[in-house]
Coordinates of C-alpha atoms in Angstrom, one line a residue:
X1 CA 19.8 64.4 -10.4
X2 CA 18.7 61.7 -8.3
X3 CA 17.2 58.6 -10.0
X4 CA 14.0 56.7 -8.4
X5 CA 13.4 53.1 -8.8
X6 CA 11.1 51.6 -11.1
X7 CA 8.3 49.5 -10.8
X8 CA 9.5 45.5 -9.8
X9 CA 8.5 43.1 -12.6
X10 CA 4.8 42.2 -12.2
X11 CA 5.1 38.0 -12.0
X12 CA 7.4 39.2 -8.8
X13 CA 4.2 40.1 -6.5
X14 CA 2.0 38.0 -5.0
X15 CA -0.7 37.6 -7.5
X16 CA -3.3 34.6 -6.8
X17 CA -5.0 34.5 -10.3
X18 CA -8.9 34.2 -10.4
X19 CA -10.9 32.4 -12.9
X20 CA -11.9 34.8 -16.1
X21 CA -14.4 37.4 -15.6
X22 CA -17.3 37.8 -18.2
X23 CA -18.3 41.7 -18.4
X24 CA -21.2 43.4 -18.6
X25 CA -21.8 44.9 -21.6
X26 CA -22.8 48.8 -21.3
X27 CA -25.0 50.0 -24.4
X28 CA -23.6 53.1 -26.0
X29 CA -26.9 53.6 -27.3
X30 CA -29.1 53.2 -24.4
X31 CA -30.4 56.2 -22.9
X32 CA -30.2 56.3 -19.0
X33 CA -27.8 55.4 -16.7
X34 CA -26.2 52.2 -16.3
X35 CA -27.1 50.2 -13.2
X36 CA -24.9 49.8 -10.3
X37 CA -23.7 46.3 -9.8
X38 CA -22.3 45.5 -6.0
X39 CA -19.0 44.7 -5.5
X40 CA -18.1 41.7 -3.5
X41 CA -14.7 42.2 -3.3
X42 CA -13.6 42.0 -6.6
X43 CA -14.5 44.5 -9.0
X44 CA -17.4 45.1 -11.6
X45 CA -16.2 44.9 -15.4
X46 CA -18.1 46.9 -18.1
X47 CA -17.5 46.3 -22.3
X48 CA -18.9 48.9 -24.6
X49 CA -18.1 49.4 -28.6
X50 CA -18.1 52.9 -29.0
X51 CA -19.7 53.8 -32.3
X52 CA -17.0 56.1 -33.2
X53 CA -18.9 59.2 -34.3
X54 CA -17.9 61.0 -31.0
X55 CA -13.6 61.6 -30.5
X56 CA -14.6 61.3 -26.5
X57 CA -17.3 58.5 -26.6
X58 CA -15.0 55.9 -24.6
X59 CA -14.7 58.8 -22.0
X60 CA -18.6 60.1 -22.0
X61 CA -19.2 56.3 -21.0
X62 CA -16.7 56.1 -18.5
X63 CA -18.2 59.4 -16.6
X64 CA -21.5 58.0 -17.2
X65 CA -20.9 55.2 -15.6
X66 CA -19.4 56.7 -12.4
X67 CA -21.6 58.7 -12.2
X68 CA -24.2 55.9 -11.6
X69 CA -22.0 53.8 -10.0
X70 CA -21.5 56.4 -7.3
X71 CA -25.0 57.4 -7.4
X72 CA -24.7 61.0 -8.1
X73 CA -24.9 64.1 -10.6
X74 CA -22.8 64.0 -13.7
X75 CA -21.8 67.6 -12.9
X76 CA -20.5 66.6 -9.7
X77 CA -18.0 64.0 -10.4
X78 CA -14.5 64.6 -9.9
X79 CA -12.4 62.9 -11.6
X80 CA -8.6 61.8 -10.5
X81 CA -6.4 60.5 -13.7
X82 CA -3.6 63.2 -14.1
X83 CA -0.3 62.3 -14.3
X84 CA 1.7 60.8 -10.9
X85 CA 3.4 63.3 -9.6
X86 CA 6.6 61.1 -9.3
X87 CA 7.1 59.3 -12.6
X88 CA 4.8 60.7 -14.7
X89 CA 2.7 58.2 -16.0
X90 CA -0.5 58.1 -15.6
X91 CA -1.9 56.0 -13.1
X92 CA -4.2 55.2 -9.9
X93 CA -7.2 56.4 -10.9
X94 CA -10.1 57.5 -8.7
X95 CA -13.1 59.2 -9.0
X96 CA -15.6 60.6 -6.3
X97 CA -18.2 63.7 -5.8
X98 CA -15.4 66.3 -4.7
X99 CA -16.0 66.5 -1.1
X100 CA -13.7 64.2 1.6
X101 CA -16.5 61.9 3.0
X102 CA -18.5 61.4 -0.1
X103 CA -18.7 58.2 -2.0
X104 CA -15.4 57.7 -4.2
X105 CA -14.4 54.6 -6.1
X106 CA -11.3 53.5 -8.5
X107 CA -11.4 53.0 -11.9
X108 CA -9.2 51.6 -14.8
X109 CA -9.9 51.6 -18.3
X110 CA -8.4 50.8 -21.7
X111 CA -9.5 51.4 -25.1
X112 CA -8.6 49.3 -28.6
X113 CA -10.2 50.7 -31.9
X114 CA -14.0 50.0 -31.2
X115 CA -13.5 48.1 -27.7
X116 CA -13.6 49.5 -24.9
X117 CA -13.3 48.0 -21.1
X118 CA -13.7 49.7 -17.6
X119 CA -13.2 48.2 -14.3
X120 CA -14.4 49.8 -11.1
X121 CA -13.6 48.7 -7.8
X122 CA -13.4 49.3 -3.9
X123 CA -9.5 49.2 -4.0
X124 CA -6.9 50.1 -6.4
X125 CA -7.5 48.4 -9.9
X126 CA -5.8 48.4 -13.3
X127 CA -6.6 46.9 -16.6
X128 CA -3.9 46.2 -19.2
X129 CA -4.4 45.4 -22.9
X130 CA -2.2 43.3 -25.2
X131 CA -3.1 42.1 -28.9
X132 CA -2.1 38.3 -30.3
X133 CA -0.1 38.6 -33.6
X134 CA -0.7 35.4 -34.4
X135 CA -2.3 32.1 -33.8
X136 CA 1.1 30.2 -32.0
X137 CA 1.3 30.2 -28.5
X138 CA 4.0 32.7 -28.8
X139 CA 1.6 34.8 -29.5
X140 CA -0.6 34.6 -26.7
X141 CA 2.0 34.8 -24.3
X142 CA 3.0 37.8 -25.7
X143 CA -0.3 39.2 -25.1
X144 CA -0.9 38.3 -21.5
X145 CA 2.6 39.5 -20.8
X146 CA 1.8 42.9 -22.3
X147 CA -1.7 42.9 -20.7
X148 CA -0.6 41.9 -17.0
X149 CA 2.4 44.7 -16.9
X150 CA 0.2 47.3 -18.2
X151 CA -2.8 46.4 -16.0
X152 CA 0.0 46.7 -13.0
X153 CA 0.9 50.0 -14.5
X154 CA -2.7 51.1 -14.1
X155 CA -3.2 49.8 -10.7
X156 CA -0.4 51.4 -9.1
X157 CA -0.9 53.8 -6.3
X158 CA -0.2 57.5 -6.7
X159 CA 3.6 57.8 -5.7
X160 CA 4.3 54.0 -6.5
X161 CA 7.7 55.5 -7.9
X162 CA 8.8 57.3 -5.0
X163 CA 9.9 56.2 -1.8
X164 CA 8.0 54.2 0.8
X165 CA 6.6 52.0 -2.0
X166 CA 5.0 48.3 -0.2
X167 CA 4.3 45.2 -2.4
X168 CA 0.8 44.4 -1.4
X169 CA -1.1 41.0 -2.2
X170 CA -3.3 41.5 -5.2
X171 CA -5.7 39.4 -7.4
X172 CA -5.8 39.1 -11.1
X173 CA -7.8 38.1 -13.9
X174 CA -8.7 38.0 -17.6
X175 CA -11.3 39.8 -19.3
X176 CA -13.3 37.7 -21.6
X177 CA -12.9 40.1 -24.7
X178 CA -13.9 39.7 -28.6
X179 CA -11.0 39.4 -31.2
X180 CA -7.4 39.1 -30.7
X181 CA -7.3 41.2 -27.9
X182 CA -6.1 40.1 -24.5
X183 CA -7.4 42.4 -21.3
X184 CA -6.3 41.7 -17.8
X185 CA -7.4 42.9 -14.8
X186 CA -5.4 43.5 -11.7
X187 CA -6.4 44.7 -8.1
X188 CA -5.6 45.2 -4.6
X189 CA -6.4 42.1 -2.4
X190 CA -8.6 44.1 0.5
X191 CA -7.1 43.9 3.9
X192 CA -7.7 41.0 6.2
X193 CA -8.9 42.4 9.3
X194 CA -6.2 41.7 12.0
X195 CA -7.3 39.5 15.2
X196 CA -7.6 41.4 18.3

């Protein structure tokens, strides 16, 4: 049986780290759709505290907002977070309306007890979530450690475990959370368009 590589360490790729983002904060309660916020390169970030009556509340809101983000039907979006067909885990996420030239966009998401964050974005996106034990600085580094590996989890391309995998420039950030809980934010640096 023929072993595949893992994942290199996360602080190994070229990460240029972005101030912390501030998200929105998506009503459970609120009846319509949430708006669509533009994405200038980086992604939108969303925080909702599900009210726990529901078991799929946190996923209800992510298909909600989507659904609005891409403008379309909730009975029309498809949604792409199976396991990778390589290692596995579960990771790459996107979500569009089902047909090849319709609107699509990636997703990550992570849930903690009554928190709940979602990031969506034009490129591949991952959110990772680590708790502080503790007041020390330990502690935090802890966190941020757990957070930035499991947001690079996320983020990873479909197939990131098999052959053919490229390091690509990405961007990261934190989350500005409540708590103890540390949420980072990791995407795919666009393309610079090559000279001609």
């Amino acid at each position: 049986m023929a072993a595949t590589r893992g994942a290199p360490y996360p602080a190994l790729e070229p990460f240029a780290r972005r101030e912390p983002e501030p998200p929105r904060l998506l009503d459970p309660a609120a009846g319509g759709p949430p708006p669509r916020v533009v994405r200038t390169g980086r992604p939108a970030f969303w925080l909702a505290t599900p009210t726990g009556r529901e078991p799929y509340e946190p996923r209800r809101l992510l298909y909600a907002l989507l659904a609005a983000d891409l403008g379309i039907a909730p009975e029309r979006l498809v949604v792409d977070d199976g396991p990778c067909p390589w290692c596995g885990t579960r990771h790459g996420f996107t979500a569009g309306d089902g047909t090849d030239d319709g609107p699509s966009v990636r997703f990550g998401v992570v849930t903690a007890g009554r928190t709940a964050v979602y990031a969506l974005s034009d490129t591949a996106v991952g959110l990772g979530l680590g708790e502080r034990l503790g007041p020390s600085a330990r502690a935090e580094a802890d966190a941020r450690s757990a957070a930035r590996r499991g947001a690079y989890d996320q983020m990873a391309v479909r197939g990131r475990c098999g052959p053919g995998r490229d390091a690509l420039p990405a961007d990261l950030t934190y989350v500005a959370v409540p708590g103890d809980l540390v949420v980072t934010a990791l995407w795919r640096t666009p393309a610079e368009p090559t000279p001609s």
